mmCIF file of C-alpha atoms in Angstrom:
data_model
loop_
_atom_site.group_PDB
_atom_site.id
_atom_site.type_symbol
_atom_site.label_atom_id
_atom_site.label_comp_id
_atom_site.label_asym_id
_atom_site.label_seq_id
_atom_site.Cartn_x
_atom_site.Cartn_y
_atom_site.Cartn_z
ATOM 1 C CA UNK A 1 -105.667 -55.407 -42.520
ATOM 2 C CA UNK A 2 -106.930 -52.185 -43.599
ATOM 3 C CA UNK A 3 -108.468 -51.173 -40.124
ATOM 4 C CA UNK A 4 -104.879 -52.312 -38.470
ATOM 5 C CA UNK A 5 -103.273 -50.080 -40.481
ATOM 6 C CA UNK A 6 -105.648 -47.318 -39.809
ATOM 7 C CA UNK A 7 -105.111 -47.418 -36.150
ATOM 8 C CA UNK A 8 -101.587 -47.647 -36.667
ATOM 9 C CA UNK A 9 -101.644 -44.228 -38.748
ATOM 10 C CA UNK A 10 -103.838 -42.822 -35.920
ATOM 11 C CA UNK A 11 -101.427 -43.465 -33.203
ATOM 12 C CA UNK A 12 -98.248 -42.015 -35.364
ATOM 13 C CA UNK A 13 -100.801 -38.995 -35.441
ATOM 14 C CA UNK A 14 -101.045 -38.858 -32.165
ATOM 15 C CA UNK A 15 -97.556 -39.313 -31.202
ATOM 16 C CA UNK A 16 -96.148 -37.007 -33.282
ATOM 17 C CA UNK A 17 -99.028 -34.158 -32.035
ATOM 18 C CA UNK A 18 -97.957 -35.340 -28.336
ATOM 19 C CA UNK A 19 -94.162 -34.794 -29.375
ATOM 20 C CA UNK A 20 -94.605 -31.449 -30.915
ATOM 21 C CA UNK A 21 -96.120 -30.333 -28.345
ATOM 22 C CA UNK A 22 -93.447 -31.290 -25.436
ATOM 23 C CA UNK A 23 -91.195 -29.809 -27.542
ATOM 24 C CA UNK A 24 -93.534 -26.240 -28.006
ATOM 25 C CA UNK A 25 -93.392 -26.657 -23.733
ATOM 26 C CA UNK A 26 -89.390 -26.949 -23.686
ATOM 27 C CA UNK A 27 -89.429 -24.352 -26.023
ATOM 28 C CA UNK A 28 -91.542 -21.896 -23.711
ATOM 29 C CA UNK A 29 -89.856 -23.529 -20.333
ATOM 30 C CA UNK A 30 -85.993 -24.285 -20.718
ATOM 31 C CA UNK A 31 -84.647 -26.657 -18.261
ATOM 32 C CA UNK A 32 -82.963 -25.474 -15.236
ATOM 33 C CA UNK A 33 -78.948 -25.513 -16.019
ATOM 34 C CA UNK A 34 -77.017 -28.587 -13.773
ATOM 35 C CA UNK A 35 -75.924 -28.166 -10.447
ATOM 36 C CA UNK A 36 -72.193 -28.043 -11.719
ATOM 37 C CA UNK A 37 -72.578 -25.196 -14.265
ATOM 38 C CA UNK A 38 -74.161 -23.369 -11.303
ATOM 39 C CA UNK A 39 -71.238 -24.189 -9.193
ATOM 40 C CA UNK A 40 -69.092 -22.469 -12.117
ATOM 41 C CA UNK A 41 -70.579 -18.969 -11.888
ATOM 42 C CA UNK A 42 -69.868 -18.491 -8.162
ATOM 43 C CA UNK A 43 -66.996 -16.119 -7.332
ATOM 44 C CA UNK A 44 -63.806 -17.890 -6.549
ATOM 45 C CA UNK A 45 -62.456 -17.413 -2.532
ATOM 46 C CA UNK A 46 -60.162 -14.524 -2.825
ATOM 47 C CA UNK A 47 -56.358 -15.455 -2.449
ATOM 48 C CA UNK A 48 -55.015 -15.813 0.841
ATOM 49 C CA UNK A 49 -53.244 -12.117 2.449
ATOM 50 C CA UNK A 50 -49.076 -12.322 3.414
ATOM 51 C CA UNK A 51 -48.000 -9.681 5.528
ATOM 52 C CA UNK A 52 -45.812 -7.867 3.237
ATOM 53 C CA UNK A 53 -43.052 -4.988 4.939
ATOM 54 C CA UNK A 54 -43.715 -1.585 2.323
ATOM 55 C CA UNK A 55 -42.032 1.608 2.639
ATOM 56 C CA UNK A 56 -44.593 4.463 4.631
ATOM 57 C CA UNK A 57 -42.933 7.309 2.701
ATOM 58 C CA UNK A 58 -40.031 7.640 -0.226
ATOM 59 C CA UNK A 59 -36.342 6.232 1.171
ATOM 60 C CA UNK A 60 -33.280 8.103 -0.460
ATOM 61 C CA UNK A 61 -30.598 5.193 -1.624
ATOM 62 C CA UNK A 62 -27.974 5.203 0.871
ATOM 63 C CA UNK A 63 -30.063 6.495 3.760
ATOM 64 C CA UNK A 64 -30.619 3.929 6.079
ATOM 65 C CA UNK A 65 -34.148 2.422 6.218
ATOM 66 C CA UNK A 66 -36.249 3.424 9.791
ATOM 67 C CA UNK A 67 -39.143 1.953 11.408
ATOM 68 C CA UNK A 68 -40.960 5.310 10.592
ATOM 69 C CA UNK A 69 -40.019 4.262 7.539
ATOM 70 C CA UNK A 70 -41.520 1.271 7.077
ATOM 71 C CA UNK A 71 -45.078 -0.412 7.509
ATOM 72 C CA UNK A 72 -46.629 -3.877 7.380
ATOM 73 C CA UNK A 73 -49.908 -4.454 4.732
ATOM 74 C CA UNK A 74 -51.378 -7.373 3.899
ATOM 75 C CA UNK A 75 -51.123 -8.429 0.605
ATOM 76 C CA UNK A 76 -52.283 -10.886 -2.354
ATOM 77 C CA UNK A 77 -49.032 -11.472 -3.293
ATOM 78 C CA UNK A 78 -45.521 -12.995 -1.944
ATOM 79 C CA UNK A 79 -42.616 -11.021 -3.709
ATOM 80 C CA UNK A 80 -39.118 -12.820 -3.376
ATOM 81 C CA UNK A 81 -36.997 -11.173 -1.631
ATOM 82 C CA UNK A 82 -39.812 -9.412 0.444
ATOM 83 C CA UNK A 83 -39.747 -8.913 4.192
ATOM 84 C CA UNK A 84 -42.490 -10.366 6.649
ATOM 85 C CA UNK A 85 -41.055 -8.279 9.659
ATOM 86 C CA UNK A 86 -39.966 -4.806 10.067
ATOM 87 C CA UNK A 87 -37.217 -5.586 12.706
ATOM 88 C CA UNK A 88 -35.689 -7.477 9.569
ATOM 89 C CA UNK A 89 -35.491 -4.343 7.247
ATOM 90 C CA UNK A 90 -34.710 -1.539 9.687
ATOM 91 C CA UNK A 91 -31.253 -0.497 9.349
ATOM 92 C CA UNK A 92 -30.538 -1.692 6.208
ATOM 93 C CA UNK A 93 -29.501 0.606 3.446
ATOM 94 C CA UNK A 94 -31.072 0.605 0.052
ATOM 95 C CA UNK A 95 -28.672 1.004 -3.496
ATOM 96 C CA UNK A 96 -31.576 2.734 -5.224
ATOM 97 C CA UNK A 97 -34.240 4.880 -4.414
ATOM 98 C CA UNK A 98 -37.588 3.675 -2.916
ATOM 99 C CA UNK A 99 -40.866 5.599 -3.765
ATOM 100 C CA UNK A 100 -43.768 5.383 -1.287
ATOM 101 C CA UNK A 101 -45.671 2.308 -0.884
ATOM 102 C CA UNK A 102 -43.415 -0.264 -2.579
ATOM 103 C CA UNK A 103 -42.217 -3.569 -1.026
ATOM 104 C CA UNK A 104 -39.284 -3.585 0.276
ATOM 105 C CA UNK A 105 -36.657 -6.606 -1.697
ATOM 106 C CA UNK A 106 -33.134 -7.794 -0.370
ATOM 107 C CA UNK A 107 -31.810 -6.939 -4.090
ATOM 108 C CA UNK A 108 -32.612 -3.573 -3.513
ATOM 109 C CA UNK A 109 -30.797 -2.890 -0.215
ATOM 110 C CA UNK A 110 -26.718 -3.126 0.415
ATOM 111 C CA UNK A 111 -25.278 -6.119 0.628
ATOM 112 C CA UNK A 112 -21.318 -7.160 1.290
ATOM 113 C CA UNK A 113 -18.570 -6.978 3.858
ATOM 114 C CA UNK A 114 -19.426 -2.944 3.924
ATOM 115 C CA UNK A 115 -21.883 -3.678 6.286
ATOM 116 C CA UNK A 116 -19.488 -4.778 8.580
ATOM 117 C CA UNK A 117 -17.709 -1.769 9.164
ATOM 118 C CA UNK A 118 -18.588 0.424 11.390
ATOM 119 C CA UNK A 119 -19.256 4.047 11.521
ATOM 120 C CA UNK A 120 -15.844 5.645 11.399
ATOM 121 C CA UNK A 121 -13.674 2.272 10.248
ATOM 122 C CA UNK A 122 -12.474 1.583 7.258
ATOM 123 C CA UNK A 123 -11.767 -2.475 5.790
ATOM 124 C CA UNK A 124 -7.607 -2.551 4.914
ATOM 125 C CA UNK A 125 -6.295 -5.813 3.473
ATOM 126 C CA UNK A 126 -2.970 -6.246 4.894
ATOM 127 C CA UNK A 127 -0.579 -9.725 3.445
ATOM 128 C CA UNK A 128 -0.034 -12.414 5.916
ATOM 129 C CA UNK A 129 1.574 -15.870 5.874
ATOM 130 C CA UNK A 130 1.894 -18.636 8.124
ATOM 131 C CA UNK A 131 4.712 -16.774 10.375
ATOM 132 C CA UNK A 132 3.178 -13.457 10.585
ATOM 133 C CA UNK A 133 -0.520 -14.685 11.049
ATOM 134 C CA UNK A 134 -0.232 -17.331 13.964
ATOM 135 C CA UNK A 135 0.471 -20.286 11.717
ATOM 136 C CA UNK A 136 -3.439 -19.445 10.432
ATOM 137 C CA UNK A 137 -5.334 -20.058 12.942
ATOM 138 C CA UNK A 138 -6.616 -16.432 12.736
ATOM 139 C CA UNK A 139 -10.822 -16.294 11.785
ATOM 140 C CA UNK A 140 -12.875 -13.985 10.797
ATOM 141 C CA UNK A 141 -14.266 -12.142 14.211
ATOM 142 C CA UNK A 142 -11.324 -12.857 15.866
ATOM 143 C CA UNK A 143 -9.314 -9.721 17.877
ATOM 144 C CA UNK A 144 -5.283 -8.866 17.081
ATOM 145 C CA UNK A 145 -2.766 -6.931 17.996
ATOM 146 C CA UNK A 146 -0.805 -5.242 14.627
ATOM 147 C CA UNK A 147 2.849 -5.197 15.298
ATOM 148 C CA UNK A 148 5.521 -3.411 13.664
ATOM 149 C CA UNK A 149 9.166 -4.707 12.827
ATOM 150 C CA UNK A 150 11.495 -2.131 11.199
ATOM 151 C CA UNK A 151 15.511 -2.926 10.893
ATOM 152 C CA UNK A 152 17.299 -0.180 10.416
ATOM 153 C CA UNK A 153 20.276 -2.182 8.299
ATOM 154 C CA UNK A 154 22.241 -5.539 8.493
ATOM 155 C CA UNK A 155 25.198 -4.205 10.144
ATOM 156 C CA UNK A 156 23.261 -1.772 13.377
ATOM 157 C CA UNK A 157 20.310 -4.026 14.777
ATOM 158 C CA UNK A 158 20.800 -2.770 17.467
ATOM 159 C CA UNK A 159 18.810 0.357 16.273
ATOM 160 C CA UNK A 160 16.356 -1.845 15.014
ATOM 161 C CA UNK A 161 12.589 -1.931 16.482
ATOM 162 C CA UNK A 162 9.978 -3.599 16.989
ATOM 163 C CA UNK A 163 6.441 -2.280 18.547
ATOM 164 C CA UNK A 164 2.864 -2.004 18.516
ATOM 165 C CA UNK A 165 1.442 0.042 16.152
ATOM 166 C CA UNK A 166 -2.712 -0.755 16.409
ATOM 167 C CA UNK A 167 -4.536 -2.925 19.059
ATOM 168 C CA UNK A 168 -7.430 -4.807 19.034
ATOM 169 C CA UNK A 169 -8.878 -4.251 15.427
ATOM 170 C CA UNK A 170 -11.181 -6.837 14.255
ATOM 171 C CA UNK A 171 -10.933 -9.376 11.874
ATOM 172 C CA UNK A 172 -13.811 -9.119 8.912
ATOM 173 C CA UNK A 173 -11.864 -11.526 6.687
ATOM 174 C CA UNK A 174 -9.277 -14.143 6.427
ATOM 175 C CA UNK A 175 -8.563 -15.464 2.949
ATOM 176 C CA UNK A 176 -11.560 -16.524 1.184
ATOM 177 C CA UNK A 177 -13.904 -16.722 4.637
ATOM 178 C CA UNK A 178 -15.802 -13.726 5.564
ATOM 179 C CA UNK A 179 -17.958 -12.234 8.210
ATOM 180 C CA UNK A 180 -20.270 -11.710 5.330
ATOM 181 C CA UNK A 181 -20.310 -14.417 3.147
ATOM 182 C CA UNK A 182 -22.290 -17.947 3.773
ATOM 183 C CA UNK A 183 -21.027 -21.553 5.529
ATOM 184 C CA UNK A 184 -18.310 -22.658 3.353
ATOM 185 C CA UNK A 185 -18.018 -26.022 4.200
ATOM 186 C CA UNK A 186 -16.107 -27.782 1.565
ATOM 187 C CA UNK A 187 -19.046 -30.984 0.799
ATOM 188 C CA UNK A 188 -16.071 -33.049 -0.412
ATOM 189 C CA UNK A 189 -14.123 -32.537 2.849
ATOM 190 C CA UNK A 190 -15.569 -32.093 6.493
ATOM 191 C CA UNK A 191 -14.668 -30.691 9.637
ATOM 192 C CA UNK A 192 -11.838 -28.686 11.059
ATOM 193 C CA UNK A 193 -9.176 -30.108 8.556
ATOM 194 C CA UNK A 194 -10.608 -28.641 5.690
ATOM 195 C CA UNK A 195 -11.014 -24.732 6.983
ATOM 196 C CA UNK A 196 -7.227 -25.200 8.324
ATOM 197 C CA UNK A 197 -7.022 -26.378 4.110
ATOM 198 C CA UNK A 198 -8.112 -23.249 2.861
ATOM 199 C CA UNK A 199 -6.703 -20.643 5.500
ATOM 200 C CA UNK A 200 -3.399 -22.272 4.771
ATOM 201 C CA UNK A 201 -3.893 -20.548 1.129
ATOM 202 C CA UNK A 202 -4.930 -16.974 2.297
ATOM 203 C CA UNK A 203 -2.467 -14.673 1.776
ATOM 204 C CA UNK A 204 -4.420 -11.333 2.985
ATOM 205 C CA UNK A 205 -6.665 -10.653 6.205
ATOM 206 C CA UNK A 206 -8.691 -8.036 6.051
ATOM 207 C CA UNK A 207 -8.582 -5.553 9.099
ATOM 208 C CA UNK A 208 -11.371 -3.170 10.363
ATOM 209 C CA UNK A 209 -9.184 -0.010 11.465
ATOM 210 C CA UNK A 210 -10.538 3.594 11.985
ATOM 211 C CA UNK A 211 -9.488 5.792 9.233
ATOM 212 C CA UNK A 212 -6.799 8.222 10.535
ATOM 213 C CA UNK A 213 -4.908 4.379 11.264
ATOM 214 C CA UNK A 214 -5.088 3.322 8.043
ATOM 215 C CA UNK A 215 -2.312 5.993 7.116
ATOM 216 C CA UNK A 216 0.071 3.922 9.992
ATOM 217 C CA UNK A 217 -0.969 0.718 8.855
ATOM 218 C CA UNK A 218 -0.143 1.135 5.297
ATOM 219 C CA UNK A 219 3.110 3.142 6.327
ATOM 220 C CA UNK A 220 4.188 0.204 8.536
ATOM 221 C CA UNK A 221 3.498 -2.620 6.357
ATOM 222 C CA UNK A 222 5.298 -0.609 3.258
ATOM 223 C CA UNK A 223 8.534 -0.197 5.314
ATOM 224 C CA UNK A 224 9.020 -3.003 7.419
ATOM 225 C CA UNK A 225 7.082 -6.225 8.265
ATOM 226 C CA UNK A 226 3.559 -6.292 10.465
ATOM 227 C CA UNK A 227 2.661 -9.674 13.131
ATOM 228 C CA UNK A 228 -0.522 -10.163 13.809
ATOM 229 C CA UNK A 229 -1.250 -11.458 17.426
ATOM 230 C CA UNK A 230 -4.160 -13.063 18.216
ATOM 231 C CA UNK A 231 -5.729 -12.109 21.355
ATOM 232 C CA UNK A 232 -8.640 -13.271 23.905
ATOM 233 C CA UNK A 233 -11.503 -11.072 22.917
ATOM 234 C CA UNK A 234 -12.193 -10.721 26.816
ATOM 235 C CA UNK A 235 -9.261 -9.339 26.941
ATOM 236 C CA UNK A 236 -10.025 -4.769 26.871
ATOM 237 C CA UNK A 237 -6.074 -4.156 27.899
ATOM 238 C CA UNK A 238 -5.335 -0.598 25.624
ATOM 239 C CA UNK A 239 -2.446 1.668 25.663
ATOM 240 C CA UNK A 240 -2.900 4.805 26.840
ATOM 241 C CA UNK A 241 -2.668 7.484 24.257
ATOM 242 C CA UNK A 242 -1.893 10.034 27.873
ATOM 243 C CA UNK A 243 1.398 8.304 27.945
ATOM 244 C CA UNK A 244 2.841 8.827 24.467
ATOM 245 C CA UNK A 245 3.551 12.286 22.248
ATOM 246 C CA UNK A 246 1.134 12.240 19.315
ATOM 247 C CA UNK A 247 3.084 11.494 15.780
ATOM 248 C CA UNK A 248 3.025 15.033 14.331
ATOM 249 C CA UNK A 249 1.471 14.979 10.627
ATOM 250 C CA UNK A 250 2.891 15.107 6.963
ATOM 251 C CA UNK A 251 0.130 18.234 6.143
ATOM 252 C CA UNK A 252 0.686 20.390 9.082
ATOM 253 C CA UNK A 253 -2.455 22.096 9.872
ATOM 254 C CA UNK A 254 -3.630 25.542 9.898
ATOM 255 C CA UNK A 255 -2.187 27.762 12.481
ATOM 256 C CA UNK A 256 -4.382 29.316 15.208
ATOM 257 C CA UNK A 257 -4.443 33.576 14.779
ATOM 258 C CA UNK A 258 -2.593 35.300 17.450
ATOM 259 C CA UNK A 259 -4.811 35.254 20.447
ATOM 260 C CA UNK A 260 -7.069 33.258 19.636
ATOM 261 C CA UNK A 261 -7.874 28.781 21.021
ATOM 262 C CA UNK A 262 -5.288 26.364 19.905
ATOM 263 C CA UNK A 263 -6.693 24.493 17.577
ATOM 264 C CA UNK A 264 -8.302 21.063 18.388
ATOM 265 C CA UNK A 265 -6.027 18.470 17.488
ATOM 266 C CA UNK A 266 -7.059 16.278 14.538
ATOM 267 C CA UNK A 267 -9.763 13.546 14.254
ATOM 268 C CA UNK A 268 -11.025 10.986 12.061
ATOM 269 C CA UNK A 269 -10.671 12.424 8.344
ATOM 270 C CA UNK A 270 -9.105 15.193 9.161
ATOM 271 C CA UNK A 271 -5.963 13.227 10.727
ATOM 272 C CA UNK A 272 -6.071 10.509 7.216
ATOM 273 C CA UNK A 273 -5.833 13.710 5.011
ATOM 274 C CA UNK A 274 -3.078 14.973 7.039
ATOM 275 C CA UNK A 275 -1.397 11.819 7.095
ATOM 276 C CA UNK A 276 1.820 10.590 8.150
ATOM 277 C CA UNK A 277 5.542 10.785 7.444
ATOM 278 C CA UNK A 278 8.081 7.474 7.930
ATOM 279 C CA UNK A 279 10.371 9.266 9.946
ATOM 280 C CA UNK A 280 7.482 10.460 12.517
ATOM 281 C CA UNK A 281 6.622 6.574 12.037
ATOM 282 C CA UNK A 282 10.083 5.691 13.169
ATOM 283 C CA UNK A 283 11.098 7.685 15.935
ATOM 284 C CA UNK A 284 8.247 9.871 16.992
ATOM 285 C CA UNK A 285 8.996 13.207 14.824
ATOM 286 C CA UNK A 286 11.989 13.717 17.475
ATOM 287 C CA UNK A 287 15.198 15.090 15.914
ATOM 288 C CA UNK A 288 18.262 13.236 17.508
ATOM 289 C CA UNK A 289 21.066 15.277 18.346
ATOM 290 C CA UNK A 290 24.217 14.510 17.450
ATOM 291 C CA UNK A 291 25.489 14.570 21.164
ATOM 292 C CA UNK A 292 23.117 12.624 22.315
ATOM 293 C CA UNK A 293 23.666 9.790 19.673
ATOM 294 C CA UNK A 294 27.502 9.889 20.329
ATOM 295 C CA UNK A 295 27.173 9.195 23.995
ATOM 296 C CA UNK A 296 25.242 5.947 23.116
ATOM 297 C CA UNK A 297 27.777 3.234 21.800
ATOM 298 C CA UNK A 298 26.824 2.381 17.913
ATOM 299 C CA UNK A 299 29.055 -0.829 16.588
ATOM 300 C CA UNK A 300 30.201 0.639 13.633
ATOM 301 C CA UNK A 301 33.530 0.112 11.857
ATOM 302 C CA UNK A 302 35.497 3.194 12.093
ATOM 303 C CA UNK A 303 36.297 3.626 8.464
ATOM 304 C CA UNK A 304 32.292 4.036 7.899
ATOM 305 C CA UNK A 305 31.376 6.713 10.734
ATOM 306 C CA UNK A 306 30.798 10.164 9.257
ATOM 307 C CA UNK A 307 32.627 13.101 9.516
ATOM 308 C CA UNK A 308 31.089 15.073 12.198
ATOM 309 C CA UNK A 309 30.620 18.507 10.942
ATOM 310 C CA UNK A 310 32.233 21.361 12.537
ATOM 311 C CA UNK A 311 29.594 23.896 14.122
ATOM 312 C CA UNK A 312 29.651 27.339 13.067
ATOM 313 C CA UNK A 313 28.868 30.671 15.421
ATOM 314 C CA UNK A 314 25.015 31.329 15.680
ATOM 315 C CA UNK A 315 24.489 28.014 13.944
ATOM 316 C CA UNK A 316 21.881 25.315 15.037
ATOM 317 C CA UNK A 317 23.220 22.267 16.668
ATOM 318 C CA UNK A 318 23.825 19.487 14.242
ATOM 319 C CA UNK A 319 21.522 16.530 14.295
ATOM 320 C CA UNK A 320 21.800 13.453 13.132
ATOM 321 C CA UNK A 321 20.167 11.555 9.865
ATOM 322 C CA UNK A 322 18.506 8.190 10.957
ATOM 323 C CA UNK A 323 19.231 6.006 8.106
ATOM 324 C CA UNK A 324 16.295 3.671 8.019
ATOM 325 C CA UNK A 325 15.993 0.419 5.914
ATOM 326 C CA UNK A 326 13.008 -0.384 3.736
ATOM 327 C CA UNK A 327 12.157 -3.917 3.047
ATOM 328 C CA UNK A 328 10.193 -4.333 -0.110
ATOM 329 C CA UNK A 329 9.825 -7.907 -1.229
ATOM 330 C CA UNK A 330 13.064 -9.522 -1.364
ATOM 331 C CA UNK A 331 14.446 -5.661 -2.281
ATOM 332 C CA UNK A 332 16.330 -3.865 0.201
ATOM 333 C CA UNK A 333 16.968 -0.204 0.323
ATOM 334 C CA UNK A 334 18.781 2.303 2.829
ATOM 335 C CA UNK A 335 17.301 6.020 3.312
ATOM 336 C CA UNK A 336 18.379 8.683 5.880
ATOM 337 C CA UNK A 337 16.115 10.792 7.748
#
């Protein structure tokens, strides 16, 4: 027993010298690290590059965005709202100003039924209803003719009238549908029968008019009643303006010095400043004389013809007052011009 036991104690001695001194070597050596943790310390691929639209050069708000404006870099990032294309941003019109280099976002640039309207035009909401409107069938894009109905009282239609007063203006709106605003198909009712629903409930259309017409629109449809007439939009029939005396303006413009060019005859803003008067709306600016409107045959009862007033030496021929009647609502009222 006691020479088992030596040999056991040797061998313990040994192993243990053996162990200490694998662990001195992985002391002096350290192992190589796993093929995973080497995996972790390489560079991750770099994110993939959109082509992002960016302004070239700083944009003004409300200046209208140009392709000299604009450029196309790649970038690490997708912004929402962003363009991919420059043919998609140029000609629209940022709210805010745009510094150089910066994407370029819908919500920064104009949005609305302004964009509709043209250089020059102006949007005018004007009342309609099923009789004036062609039972509302009238759309948004569609092409009409803007009549005018005036009566000049209950008891004299016959100097009543009834005319054109703008052609072919565009539709931009008809009730709640737009030329700007998205598909608004009702999910709970499909097809045909449910836009005919909802144009049944507009009661304004909104017109695209240049702006020395607004003046007659809003004179017309604040003294009589307007019809809208739907037309083909093949159709390019105008009046020609050669044929007719221009309505002569409430502001009467600045006289030309003595020798010197007419003036040109108002345009654009100039004509909506000088605006327009009803009775240049109603029969041209053109005084009637009295002579003239006795020889026509007026129906009216004896007892309620004026006096004629007795003319004078060196005095201008009398003219006659046009009474004209104005048809507000379900209020009617009876002025003389």
């Amino acid at each position: 027993m006691g020479n088992f036991t030596k040999i056991a104690a040797i061998l313990l001695i040994v192993i243990g010298l053996a162990l200490g001194g694998y662990a001195w070597y992985l002391g002096r050596h350290p192992a190589p690290p796993p093929p995973a943790a080497a995996a972790s310390t390489v560079a991750a691929p770099p994110a993939a590059l959109k082509p992002i639209v960016v302004t070239s050069r700083a944009v003004p708000a409300g200046k209208p965005l140009e392709e000299a404006d604009l450029r196309v870099e790649s970038l690490p990032m997708d912004p929402e709202g962003a363009f991919h294309a420059m043919a998609a941003a140029v000609g629209r019109v940022p709210v805010l100003d745009l510094g150089a280099g910066a994407p370029v976002l819908v919500p920064q640039l104009a949005t609305g039924l302004a964009l509709r309207v043209a250089q020059g035009e102006r949007a005018v909401a004007v009342k309609v209803d099923e009789a004036n409107a062609v039972g509302h069938r009238v759309q948004p894009g569609d092409m009409v003719d803007v009549f005018f109905v005036l009566k000049r009282d209950n008891g004299e239609i016959d100097r009543s009238q009834a005319r054109l007063l703008l052609a072919k203006k565009r539709v931009l709106a008809y009730g709640e549908a737009s030329l700007d605003g998205p598909d608004e198909a009702d999910p709970n009712a499909k097809g045909a029968g449910a836009r005919q629903q909802r144009a049944a409930q507009a009661r304004t259309a909104v017109l695209a008019v240049p702006v020395e017409d607004v003046d007659r629109l809003a004179l017309g449809e604040a003294s009589g009643r307007l019809l809208l007439a739907l037309r083909n939009p093949q159709d390019e029939s105008l009046p020609d303006p050669a044929l007719f005396a221009a309505l002569p303006t409430a502001l009467q413009p600045v006289s030309a010095r003595p020798g010197a060019a007419p003036p040109e005859p108002l345009q654009g803003m100039d004509r909506a400043q000088a605006g327009l008067a009803i009775a240049a709306l109603v029969d041209g600016g053109v005084q009637r004389p009295a002579t003239a409107a006795a020889a026509q045959p007026v129906p009216v009862h004896a007892a309620a013809r004026p006096t004629p007033r007795r003319a004078t030496a060196g005095a201008p021929p009398a003219t006659e007052r046009v009474p004209v009647e104005f048809i507000r609502g379900d209020k009617q009222e009876l002025a003389h011009y």
